[in-house]
Coordinates of C-alpha atoms in Angstrom, one line a residue:
X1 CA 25.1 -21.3 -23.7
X2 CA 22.7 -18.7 -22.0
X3 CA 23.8 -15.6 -23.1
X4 CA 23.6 -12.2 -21.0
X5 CA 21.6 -8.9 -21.3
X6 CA 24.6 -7.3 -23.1
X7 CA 24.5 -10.0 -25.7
X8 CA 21.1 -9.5 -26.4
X9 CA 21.3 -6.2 -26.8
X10 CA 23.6 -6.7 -29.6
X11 CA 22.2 -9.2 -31.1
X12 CA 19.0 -7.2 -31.8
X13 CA 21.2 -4.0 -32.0
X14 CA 19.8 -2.5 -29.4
X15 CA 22.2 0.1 -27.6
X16 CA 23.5 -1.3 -24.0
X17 CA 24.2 2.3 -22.0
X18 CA 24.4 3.4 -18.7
X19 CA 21.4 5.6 -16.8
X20 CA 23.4 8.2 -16.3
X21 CA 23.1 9.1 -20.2
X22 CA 19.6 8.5 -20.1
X23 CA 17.6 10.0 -16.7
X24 CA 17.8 13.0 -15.0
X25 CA 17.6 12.2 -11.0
X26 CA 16.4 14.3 -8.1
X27 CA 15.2 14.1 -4.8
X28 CA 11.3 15.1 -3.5
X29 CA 11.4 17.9 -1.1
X30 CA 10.5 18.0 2.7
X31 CA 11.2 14.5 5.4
X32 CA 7.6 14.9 6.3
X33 CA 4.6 14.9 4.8
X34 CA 2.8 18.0 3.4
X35 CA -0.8 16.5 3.1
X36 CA -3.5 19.6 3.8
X37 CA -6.1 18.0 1.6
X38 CA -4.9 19.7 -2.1
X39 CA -5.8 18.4 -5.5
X40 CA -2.0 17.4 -6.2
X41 CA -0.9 13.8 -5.2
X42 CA 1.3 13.9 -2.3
X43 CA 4.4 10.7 -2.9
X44 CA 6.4 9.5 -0.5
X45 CA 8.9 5.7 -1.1
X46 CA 5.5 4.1 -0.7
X47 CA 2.9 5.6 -3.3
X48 CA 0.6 8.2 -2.9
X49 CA 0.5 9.5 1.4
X50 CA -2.1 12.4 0.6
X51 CA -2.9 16.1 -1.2
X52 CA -1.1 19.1 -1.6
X53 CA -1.7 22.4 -3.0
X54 CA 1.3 22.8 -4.7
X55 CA 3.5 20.4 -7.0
X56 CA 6.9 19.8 -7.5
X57 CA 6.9 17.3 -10.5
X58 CA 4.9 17.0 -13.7
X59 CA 4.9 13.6 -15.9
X60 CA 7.6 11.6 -14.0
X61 CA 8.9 8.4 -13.0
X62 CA 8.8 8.2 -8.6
X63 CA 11.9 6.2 -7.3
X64 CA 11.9 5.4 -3.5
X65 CA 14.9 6.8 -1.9
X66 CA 14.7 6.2 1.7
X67 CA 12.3 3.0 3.9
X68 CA 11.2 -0.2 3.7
X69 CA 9.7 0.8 0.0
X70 CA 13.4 1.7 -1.5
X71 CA 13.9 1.0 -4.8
X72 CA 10.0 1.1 -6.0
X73 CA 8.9 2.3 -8.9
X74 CA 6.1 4.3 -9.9
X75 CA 4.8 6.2 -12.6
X76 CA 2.7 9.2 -12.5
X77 CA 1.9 11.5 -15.5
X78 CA -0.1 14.1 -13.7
X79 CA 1.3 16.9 -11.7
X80 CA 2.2 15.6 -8.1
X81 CA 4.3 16.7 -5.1
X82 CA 7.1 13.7 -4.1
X83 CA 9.3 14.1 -0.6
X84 CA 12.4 13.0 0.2
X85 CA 11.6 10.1 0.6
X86 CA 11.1 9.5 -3.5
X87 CA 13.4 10.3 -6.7
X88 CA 11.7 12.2 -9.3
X89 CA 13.2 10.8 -12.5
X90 CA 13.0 12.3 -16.1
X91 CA 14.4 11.3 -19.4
X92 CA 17.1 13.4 -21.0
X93 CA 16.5 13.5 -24.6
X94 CA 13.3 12.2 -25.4
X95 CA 14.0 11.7 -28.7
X96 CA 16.7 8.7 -27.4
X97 CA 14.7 8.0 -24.7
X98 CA 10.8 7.9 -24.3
X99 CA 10.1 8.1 -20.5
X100 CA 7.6 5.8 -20.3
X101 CA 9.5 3.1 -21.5
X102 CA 12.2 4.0 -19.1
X103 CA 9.9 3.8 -16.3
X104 CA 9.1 -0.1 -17.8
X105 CA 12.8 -0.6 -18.0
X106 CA 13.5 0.4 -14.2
X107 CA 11.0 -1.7 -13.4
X108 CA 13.0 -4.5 -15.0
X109 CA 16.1 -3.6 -13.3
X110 CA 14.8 -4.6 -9.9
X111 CA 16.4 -1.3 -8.1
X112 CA 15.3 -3.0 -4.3
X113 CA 18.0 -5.3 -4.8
X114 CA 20.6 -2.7 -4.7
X115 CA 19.9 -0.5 -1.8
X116 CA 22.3 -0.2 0.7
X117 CA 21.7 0.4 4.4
X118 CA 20.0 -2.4 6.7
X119 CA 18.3 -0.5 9.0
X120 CA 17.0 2.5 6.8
X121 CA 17.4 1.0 3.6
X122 CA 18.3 3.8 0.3
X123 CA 19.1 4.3 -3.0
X124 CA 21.3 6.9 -3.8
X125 CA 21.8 9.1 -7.2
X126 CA 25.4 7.1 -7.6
X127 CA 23.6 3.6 -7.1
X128 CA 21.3 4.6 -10.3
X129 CA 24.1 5.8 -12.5
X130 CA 26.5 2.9 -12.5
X131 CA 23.5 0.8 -13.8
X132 CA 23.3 0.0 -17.4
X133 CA 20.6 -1.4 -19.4
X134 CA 19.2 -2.0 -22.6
X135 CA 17.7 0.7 -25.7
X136 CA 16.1 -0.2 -28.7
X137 CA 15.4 2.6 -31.1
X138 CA 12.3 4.8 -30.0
X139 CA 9.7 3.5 -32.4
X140 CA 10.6 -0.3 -30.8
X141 CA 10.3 1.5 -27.4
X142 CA 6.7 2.4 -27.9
X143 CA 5.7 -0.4 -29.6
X144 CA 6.4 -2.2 -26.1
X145 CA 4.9 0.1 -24.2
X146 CA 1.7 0.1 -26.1
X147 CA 1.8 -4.0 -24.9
X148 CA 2.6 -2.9 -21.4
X149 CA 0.2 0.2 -20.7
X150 CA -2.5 -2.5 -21.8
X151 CA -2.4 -4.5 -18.9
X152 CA -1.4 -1.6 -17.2
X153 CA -4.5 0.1 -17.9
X154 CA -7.1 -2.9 -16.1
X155 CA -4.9 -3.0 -13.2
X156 CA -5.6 0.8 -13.0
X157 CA -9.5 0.3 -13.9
X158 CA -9.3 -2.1 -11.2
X159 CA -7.4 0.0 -8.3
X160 CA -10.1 3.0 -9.0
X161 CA -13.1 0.4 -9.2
X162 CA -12.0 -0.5 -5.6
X163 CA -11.4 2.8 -4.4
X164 CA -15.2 3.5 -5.4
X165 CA -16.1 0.5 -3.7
X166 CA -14.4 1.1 -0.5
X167 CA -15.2 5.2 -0.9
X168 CA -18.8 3.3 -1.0
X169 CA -18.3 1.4 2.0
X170 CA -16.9 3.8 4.3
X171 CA -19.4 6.2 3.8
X172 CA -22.0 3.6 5.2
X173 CA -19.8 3.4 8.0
X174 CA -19.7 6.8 9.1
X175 CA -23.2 7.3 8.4
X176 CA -24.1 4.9 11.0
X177 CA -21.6 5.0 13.5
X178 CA -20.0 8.6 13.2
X179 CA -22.9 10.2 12.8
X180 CA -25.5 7.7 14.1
X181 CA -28.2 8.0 11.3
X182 CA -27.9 4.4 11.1
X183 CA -31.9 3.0 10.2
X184 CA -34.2 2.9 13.2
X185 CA -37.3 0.8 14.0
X186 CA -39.2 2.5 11.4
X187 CA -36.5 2.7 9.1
X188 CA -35.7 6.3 9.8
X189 CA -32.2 7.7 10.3
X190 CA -31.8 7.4 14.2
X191 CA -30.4 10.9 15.3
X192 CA -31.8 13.0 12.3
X193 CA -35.3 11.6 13.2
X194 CA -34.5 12.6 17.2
X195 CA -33.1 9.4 18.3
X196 CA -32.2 9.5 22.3
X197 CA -28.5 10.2 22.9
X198 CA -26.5 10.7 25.8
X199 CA -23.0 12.5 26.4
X200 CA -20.0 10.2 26.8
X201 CA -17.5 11.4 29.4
X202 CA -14.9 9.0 27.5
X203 CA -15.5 9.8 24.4
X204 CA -16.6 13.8 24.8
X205 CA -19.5 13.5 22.5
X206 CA -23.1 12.5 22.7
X207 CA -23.5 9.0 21.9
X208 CA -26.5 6.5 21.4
X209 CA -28.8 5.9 24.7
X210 CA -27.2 2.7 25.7
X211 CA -24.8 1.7 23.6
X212 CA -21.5 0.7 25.7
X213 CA -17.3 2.6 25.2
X214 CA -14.4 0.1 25.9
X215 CA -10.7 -0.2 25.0
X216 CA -10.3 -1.9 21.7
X217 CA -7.8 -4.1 23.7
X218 CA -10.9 -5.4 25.9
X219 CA -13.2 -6.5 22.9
X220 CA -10.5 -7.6 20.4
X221 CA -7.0 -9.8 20.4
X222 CA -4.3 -7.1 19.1
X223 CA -1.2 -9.0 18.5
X224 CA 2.4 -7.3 17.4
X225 CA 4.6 -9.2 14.8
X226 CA 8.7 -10.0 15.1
X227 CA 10.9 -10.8 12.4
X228 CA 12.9 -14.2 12.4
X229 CA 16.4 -14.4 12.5
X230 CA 17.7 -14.5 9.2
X231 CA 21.0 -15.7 9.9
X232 CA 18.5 -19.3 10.5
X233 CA 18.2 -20.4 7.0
X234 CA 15.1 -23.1 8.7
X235 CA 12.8 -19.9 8.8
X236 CA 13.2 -18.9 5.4
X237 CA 14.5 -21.6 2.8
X238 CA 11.8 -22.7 0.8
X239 CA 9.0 -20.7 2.6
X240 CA 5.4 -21.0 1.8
X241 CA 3.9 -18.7 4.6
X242 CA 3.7 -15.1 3.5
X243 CA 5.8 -12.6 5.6
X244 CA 4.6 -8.5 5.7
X245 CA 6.6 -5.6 6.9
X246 CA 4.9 -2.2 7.3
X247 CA 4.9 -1.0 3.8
X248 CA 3.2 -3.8 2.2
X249 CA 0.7 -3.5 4.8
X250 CA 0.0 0.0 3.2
X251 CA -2.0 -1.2 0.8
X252 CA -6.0 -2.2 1.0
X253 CA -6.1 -5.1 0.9
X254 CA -3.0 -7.6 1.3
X255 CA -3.4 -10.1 -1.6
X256 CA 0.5 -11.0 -1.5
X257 CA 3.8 -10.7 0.1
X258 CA 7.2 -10.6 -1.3
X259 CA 9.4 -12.6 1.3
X260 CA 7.9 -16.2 2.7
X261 CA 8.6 -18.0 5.9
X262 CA 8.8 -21.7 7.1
X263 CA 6.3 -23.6 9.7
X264 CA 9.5 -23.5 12.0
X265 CA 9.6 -19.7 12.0
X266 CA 6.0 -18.9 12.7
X267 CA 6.8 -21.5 15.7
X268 CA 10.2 -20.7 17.5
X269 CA 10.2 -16.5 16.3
X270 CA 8.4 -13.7 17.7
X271 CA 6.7 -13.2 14.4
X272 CA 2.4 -13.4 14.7
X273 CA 0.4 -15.9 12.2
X274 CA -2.8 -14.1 11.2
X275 CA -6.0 -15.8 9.0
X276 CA -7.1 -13.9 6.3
X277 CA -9.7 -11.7 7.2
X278 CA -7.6 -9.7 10.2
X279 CA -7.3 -6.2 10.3
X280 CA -3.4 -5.1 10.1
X281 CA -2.1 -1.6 11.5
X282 CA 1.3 -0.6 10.6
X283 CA 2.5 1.7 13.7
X284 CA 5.6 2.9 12.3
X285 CA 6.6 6.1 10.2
X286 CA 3.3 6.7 8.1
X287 CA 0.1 5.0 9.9
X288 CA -1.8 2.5 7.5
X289 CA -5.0 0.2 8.2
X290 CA -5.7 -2.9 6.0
X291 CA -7.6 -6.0 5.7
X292 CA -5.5 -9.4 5.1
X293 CA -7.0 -11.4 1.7
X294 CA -4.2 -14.2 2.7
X295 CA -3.1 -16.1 5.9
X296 CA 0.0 -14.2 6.7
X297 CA 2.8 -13.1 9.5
X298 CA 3.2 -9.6 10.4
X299 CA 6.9 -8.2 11.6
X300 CA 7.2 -5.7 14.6
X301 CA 6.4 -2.4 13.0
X302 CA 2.5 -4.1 12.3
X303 CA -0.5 -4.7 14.8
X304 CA -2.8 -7.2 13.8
X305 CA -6.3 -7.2 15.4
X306 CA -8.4 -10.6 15.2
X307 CA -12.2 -10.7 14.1
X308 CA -14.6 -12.1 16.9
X309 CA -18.1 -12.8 16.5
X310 CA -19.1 -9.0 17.2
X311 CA -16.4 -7.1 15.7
X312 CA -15.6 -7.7 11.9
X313 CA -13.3 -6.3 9.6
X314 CA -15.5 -4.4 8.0
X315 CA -16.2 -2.4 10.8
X316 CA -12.8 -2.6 12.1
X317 CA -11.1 -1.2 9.2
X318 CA -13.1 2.0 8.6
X319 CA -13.2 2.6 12.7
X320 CA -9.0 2.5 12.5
X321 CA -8.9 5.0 9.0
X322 CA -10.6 7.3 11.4
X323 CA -8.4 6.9 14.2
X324 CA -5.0 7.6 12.1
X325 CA -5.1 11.5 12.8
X326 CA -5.1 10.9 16.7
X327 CA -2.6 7.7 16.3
X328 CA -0.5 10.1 14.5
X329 CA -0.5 12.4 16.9
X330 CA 0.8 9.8 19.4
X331 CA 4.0 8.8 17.9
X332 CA 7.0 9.0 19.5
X333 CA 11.0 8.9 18.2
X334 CA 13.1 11.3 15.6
X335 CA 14.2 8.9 13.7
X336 CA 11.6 6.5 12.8
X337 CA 8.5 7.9 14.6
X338 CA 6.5 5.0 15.8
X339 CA 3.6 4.1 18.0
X340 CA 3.5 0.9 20.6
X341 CA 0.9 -2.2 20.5
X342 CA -0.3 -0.8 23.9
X343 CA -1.6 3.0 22.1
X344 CA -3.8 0.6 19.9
X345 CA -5.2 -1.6 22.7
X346 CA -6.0 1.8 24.8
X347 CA -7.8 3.2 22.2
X348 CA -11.5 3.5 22.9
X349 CA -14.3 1.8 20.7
X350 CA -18.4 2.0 20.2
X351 CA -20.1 -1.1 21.1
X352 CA -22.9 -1.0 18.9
X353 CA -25.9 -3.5 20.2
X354 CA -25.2 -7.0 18.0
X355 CA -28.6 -6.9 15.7
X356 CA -27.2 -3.4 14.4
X357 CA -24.0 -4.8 13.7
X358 CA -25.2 -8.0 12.1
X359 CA -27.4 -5.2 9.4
X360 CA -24.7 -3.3 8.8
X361 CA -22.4 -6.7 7.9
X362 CA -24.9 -8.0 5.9
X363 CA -25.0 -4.9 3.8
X364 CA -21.3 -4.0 3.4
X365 CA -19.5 -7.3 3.4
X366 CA -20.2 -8.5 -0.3
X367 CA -18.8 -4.8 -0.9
X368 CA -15.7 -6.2 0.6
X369 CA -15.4 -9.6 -1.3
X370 CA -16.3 -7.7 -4.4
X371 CA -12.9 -5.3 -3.5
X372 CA -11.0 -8.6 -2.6
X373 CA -11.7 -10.4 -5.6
X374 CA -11.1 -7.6 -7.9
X375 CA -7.6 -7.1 -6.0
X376 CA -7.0 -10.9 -6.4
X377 CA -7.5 -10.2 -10.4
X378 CA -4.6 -7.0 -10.1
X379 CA -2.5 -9.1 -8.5
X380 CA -2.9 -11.9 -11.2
X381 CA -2.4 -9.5 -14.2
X382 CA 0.4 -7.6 -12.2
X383 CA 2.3 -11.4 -12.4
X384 CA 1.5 -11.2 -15.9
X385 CA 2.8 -7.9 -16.7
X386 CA 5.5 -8.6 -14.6
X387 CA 6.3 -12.1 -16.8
X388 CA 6.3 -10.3 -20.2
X389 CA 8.3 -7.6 -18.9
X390 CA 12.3 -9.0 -19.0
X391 CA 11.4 -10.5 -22.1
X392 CA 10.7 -7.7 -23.6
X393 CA 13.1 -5.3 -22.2
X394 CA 15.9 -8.0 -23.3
X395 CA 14.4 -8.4 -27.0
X396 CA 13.7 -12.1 -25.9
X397 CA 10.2 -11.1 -27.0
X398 CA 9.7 -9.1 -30.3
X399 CA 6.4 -7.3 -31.0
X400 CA 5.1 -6.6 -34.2

């Protein structure tokens, strides 16, 4: 007979408790976000949202409270400012409890799958306390989190390797076509070396002699996602296409998603299939670009724009990071302040002549396979990690 967590527990002697003896739980400060570009880590439900000059936390566990990112889990052992919209979570007594592990044991606990609320989903302080969970003594407790913070450690080595890569990347980018030193006939940066420009009544600002403005709607296909009905068990039983809401398009780039759909969905919903290789927008709450690594379906908070034979991804992506701050400034509603597909389609694009763009693709795209691949490899050791990590929370796993 398969025998339950509590069973376990006593079976290796480990205590079985509830959370309220063992974390401290309070809510980040502010609905909105404080970013002014300050050294301290700025967390919303989602992960880090930007810098502030002051903190509010110090070597804690992040708990989403409130969105579509409820119930995550994140660890951060620096000082950092969270909002509202997280749970900063300490241990009690770190002699019973060593908050490292706890933030491993959370993660084992699966908090998304107690949130209440459909349309705003949250997790409250009373959801957290009534959980209980498993305690081995403290020395056990590090032993597994030695195990854990190992894999841990190359999925971080990876995420920073790709933020250097795509750090890399965009600066390219806004070399060329921000500030138009891109290379000209001689090899010479075009402006600095007194390229001719001309003044843009569209854009405000002097731009390249010749080179064409037009709505991004007009030179790309922007398409807005739907969600299918799931009260029809055909969209969703047994699903092999991968279904994103807005938060999971949050992060660069999409290697996975956590709910699947069927064939029948993508055809008789309002949901939009996208190949891998499109450029997703989320356009509600927090604005986020990001380049799909899988063939996937977008819901309606997300925009998806297609590649065409001119405009790529790679020059799509960095062109939307810089648009956020005016996008931003666009959204309307109290509650869950949003933009529409239309804001996207009117927004107004360079049309750089097609031999510049073809030099500038050749020189950042194996940047962006190199950050693909390497996300492919987190995402592989996440599953990993994520594998060991019930077995040994439950003691179904000892280490030596």
């Amino acid at each position: 007979m398969k025998k339950n967590i509590k069973e376990i527990a006593e079976l290796n002697k480990w205590q079985y408790v509830p959370l309220s003896t063992l974390f401290s739980f309070q809510y980040g400060d502010g609905n909105t976000n404080p970013s002014n570009g300050g050294k301290y880590p700025v967390y919303g439900a989602n992960g880090i949202i930007g810098g502030y000059d002051k903190y509010n936390s110090e070597s804690a566990i992040i708990i989403g409270h409130m969105g579509e990112n409820a119930g995550s889990v994140i660890w951060e052992d620096k000082k950092h400012f969270v909002t509202y919209n997280g749970t900063i979570t300490t241990s009690k007594d770190e002699k019973k409890l060593f908050l490292k592990y706890g933030y491993y044991n959370l993660l084992n606990l699966n908090l998304r799958k107690i949130c209440a609320g459909s349309g705003q989903p949250f997790l409250s302080y009373d959801d957290l306390n009534r959980l209980y969970t498993t305690l081995p003594n403290l020395p056990t407790q590090k032993k597994i989190v030695t195990v854990l913070s190992a894999l841990d450690y190359k999925i971080a080595l990876n995420r920073r390797m790709n933020t250097k890569l795509e750090q890399m990347s965009k600066r390219l980018y806004n070399h060329w076509f921000v500030q138009f030193d891109f290379p000209n006939a001689d090899g010479k940066p075009y402006k600095s070396s007194g390229g001719k420009m001309e003044y843009n009544e569209t854009l405000k600002r002097e731009i390249p002699e010749g080179w064409k403005v037009k709505r991004l709607g007009d030179v790309c296909e922007i398409v807005l996602g739907g969600t299918p009905s799931t009260a029809n068990n055909e969209f969703w039983d047994n699903g092999t296409i991968s279904w994103l809401n807005s938060g999971e398009v949050g992060i660069f780039p999409i290697v996975e998603s956590e709910k699947k759909i069927t064939e029948i969905a993508v055809e008789k919903s309002t949901t939009e299939f996208l190949k891998a290789g499109s450029v997703t927008l989320s356009i509600t709450r927090y604005l986020r670009p990001s380049i799909l690594a899988i063939d996937a379906c977008i819901n309606q908070s997300v925009v998806g724009i297609k590649e065409n034979d001119l405009f790529k991804n790679c020059f799509l992506y960095p062109y939307l990071q810089n648009e956020i701050d005016r996008l931003m400034s666009l959204r309307t509603g109290a509650q869950q302040p949003h933009i529409n597909k239309k804001i996207v389609e009117d927004s107004f694009i360079n049309i750089p002549p097609k031999e510049l763009m073809e030099k500038y693709e050749k020189k950042v795209t194996p940047i962006y396979l190199q950050i693909i691949n390497i996300a492919k490899e987190t995402q592989k050791l996440t599953v990993l990690r994520d594998r060991l990590l019930p077995l040994l929370m439950n003691g179904q796993v000892e280490v030596k």
